[in-house]
Tab-separated table of C-alpha atoms and ligand atoms in Angstrom:
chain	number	residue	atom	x	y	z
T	1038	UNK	CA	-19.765	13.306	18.006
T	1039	UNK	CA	-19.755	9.680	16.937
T	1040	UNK	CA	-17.451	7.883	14.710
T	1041	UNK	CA	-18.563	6.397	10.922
T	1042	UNK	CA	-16.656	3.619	11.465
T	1043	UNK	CA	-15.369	1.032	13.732
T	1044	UNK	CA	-12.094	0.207	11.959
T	1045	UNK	CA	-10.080	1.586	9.200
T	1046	UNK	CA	-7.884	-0.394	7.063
T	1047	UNK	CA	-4.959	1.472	5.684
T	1048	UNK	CA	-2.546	0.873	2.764
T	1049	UNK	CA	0.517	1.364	3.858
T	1050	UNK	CA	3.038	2.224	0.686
T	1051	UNK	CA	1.512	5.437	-0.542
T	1052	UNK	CA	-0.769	6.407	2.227
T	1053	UNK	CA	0.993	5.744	5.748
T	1054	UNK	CA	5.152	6.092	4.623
T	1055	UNK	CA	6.297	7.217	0.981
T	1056	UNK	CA	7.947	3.664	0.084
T	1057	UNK	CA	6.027	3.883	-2.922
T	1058	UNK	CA	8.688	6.134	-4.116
T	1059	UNK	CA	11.362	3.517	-3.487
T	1060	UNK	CA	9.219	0.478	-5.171
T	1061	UNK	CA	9.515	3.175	-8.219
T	1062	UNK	CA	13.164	3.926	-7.329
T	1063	UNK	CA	14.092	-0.231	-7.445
T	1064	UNK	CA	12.167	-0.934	-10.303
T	1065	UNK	CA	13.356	1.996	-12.060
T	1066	UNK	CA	16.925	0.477	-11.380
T	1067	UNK	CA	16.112	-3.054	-12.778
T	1068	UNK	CA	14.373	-1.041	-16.021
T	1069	UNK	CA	17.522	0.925	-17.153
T	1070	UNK	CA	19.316	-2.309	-16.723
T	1071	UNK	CA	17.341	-4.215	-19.106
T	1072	UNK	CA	16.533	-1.522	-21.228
T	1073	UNK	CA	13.093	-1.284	-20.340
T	1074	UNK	CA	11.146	1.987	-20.668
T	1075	UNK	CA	9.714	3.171	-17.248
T	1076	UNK	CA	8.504	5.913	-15.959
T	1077	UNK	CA	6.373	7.409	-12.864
T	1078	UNK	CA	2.739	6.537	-15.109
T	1079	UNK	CA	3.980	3.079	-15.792
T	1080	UNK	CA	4.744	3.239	-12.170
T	1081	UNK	CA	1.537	3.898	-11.038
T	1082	UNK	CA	-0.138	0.717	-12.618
T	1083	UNK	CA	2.180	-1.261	-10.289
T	1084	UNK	CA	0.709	0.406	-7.244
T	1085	UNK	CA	-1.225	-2.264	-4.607
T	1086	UNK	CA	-0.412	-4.640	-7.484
T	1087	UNK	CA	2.488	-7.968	-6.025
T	1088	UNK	CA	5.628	-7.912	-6.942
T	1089	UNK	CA	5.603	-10.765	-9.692
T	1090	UNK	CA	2.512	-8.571	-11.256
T	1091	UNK	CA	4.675	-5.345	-11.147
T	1092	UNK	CA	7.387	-7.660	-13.118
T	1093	UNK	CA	4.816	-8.793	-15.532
T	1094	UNK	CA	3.627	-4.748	-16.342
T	1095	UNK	CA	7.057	-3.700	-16.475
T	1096	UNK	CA	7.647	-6.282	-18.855
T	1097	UNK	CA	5.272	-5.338	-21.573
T	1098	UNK	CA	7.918	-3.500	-23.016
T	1099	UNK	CA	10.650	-6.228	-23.383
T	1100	UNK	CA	11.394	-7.152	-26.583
T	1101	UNK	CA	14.062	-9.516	-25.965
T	1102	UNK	CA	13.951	-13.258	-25.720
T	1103	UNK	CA	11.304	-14.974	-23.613
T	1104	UNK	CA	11.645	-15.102	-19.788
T	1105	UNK	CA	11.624	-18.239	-18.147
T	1106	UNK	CA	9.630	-18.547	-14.535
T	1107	UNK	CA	13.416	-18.508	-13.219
T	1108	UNK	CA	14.481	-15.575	-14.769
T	1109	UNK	CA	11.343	-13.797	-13.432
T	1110	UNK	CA	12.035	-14.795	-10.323
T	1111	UNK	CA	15.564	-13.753	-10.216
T	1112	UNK	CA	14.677	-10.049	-11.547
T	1113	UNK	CA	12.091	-9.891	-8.632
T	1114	UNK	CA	14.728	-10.985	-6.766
T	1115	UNK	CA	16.920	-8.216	-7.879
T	1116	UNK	CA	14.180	-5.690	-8.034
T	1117	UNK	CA	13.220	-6.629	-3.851
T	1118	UNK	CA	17.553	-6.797	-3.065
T	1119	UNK	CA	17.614	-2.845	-3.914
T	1120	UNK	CA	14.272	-1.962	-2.453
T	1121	UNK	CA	15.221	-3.307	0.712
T	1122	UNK	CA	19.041	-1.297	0.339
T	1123	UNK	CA	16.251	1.653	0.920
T	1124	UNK	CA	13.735	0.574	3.660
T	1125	UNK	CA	16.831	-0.308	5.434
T	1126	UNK	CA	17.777	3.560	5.569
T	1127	UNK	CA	14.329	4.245	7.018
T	1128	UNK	CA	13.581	5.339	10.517
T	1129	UNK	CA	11.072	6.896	12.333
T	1130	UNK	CA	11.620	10.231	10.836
T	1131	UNK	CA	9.959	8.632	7.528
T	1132	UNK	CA	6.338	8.830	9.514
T	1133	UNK	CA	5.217	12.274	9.235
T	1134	UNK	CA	3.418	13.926	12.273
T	1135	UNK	CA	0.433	14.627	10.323
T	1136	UNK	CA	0.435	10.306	9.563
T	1137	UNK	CA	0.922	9.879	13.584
T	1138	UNK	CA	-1.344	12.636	15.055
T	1139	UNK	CA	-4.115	11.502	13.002
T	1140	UNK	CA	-3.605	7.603	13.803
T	1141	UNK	CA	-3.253	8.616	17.283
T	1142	UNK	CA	-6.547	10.573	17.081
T	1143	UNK	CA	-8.601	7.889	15.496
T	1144	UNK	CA	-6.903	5.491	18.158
T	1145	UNK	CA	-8.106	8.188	20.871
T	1146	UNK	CA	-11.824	7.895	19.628
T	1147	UNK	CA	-12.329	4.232	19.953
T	1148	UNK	CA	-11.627	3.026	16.431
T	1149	UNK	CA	-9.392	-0.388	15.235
T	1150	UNK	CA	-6.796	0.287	13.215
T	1151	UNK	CA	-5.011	-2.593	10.967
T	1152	UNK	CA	-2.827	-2.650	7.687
T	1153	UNK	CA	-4.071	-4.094	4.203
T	1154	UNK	CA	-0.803	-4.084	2.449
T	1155	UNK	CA	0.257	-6.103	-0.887
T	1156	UNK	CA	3.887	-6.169	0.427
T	1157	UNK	CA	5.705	-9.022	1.863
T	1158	UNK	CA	7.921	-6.358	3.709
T	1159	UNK	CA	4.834	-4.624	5.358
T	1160	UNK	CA	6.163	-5.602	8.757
T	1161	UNK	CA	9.870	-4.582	8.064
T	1162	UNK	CA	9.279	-1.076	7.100
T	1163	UNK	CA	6.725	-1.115	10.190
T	1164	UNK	CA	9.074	-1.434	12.250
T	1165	UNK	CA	11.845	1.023	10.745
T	1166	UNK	CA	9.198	3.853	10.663
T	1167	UNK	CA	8.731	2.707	14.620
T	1168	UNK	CA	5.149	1.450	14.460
T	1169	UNK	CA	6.366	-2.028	14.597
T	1170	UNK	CA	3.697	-2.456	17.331
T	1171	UNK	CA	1.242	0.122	16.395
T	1172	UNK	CA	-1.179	-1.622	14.546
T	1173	UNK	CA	-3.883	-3.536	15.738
T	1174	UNK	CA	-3.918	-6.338	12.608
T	1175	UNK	CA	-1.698	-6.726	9.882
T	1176	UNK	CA	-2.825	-8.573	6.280
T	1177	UNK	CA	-0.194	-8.553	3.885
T	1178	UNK	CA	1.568	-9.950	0.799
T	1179	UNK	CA	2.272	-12.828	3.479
T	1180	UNK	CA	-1.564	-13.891	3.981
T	1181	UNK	CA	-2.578	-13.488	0.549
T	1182	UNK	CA	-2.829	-15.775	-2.412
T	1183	UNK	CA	-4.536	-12.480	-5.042
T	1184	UNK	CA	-2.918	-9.097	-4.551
T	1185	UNK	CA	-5.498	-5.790	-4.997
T	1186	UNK	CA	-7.877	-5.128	-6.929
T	1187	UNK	CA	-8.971	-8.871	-5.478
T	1188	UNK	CA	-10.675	-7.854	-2.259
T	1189	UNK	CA	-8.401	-10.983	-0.533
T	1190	UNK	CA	-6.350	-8.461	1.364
T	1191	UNK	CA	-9.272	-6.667	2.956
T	1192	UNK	CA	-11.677	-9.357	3.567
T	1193	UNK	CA	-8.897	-10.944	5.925
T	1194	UNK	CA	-8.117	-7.574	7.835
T	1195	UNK	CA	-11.651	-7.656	8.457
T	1196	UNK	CA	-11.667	-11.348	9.583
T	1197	UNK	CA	-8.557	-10.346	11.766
T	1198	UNK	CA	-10.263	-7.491	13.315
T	1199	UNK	CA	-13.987	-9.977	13.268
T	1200	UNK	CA	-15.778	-6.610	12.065
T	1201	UNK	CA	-18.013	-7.029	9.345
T	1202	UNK	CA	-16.948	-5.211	6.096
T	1203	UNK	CA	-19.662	-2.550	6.145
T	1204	UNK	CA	-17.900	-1.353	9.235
T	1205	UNK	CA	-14.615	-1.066	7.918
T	1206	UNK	CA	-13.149	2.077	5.917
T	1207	UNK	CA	-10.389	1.785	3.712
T	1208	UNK	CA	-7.828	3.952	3.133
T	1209	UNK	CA	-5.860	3.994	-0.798
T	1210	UNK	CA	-3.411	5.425	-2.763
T	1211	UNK	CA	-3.704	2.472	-5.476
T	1212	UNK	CA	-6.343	2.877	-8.063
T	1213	UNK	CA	-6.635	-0.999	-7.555
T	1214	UNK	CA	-6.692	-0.801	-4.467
T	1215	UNK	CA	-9.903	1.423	-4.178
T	1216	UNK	CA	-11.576	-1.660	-6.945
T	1217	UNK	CA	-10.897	-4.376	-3.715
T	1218	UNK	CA	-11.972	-2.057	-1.267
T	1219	UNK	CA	-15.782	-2.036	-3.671
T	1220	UNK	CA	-15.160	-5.705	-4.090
T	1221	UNK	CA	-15.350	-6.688	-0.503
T	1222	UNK	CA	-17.998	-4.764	-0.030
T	1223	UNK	CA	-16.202	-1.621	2.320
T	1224	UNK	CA	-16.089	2.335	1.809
T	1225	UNK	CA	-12.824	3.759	0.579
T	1226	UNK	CA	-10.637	6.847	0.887
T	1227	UNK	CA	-8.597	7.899	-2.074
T	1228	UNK	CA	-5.499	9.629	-2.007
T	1229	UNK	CA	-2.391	10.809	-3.594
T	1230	UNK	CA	-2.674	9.177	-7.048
T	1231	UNK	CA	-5.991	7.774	-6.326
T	1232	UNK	CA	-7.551	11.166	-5.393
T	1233	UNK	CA	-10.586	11.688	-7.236
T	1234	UNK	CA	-10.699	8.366	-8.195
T	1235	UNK	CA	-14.595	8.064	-9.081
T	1236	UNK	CA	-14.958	4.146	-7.519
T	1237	UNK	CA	-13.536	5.893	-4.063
T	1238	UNK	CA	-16.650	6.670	-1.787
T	1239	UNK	CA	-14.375	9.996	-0.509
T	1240	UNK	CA	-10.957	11.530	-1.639
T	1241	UNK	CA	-8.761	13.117	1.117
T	1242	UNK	CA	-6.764	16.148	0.252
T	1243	UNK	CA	-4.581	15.614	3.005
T	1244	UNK	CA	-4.533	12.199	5.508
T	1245	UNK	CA	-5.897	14.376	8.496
T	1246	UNK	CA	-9.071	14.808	6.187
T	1247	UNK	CA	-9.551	11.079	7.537
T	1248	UNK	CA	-10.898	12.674	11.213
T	1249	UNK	CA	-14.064	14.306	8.990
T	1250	UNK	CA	-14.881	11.673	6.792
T	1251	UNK	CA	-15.236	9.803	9.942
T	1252	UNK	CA	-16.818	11.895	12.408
T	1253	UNK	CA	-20.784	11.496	12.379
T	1254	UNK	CA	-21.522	15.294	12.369
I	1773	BG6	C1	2.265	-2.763	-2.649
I	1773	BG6	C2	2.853	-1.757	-3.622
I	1773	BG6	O1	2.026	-2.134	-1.442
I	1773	BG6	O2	3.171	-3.848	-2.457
I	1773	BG6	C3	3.226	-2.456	-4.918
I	1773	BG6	O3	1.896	-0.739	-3.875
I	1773	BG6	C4	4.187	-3.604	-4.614
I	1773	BG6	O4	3.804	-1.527	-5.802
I	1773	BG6	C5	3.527	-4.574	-3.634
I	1773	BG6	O5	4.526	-4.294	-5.812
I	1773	BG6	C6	4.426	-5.736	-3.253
I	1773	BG6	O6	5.497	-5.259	-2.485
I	1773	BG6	P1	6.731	-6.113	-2.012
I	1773	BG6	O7	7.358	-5.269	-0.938
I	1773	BG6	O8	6.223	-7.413	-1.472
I	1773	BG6	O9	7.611	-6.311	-3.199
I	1774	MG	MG1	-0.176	1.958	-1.900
């Protein structure tokens, strides 16, 4: 049996740990304090989307005094101080064995497997979870000037990894994400609140679906 692909790009908050849950957790925090109505469907707008976008969304719903570029910065600030109060509690129990067996399978069959993460704290929860090491490239926050749905994030994996797009799958729990998957011109994998996302080429039920999708039958 061959394999589909010869890489697979994964999203990491959302598909490989469940630190989307604390990006909802922090903002949540920073909401309450300004008064701001937020909840898990506002929440899901922010997902694959950078940090000063997330601000911006949230933000819709202030009706206070304009924000200067300062102020932004300092709420992202705020927002990033408490998520990283969480990913500092994180250790390797936070990768399920369902995440690891499956990368270890796809490892075991010959395929390249990198991170295409929005987050500037990719790395640091990378290492918590204990695959610090794991990956073969990384693109993140850090090597981006456009978060998702710009295909940016992707298209450098890809360079990293010197495969050509086509051969590349991506893997998504961000509705925008699955857009700059299409955008740069790679097949996608929806799941959690992407699942059955129509732009997604498949949707996993669960992330050992992955082996299927990518086994050549
Ligand atoms: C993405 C998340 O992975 O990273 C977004 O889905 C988040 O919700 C973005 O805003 C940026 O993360 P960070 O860690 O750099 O604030
Ligand atoms: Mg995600």
């Amino acid at each position: 049996m061959g394999m589909k692909y010869k890489a697979i790009i994964f999203d990491l908050d959302g598909v490989i740990c469940h630190t989307d849950h604390y990006h909802y957790l922090a903002w949540k925090q920073l909401a309450d304090k300004l008064g701001i109505y937020f909840d898990e469907i506002v929440n899901n707008r922010l997902r694959g989307v950078s940090r000063m976008d997330s601000l911006e969304i949230i933000l819709e719903r202030w009706n206070g005094a304009p924000l200067s570029d300062e102020e932004k910065v300092k709420l992202a600030d705020e927002k990033n101080a408490c998520y990283k109060e969480l990913l500092n509690q994180m250790s390797p129990k936070d990768l399920s064995r369902e995440v690891k067996d499956t990368l270890e399978y796809l490892r075991t069959r010959g395929l390249q497997l990198a991170i295409g993460s929005s987050s500037r704290n990719a790395r640091f929860i990378l290492s918590q979870i204990g695959l610090g090491d794991y990956f073969d490239e990384i693109s993140d926050g850090n090597n981006i000037t456009k978060s998702k749905p710009d295909p940016e994030v992707f298209l450098m994996a890809a360079k990293y990894l010197k495969m050509n797009p086509s051969e590349c799958l991506v893997v998504e729990d961000a509705k925008a994400g699955v857009d700059a998957a299409k955008a740069a011109g790679m097949d996608s994998a929806a799941i959690g609140d992407a699942f059955g996302y129509a732009q997604a080429t498949y949707s996993l039920f669960t992330f050992s679906k992955l082996i299927q999708i990518c086994s050549v039958q």
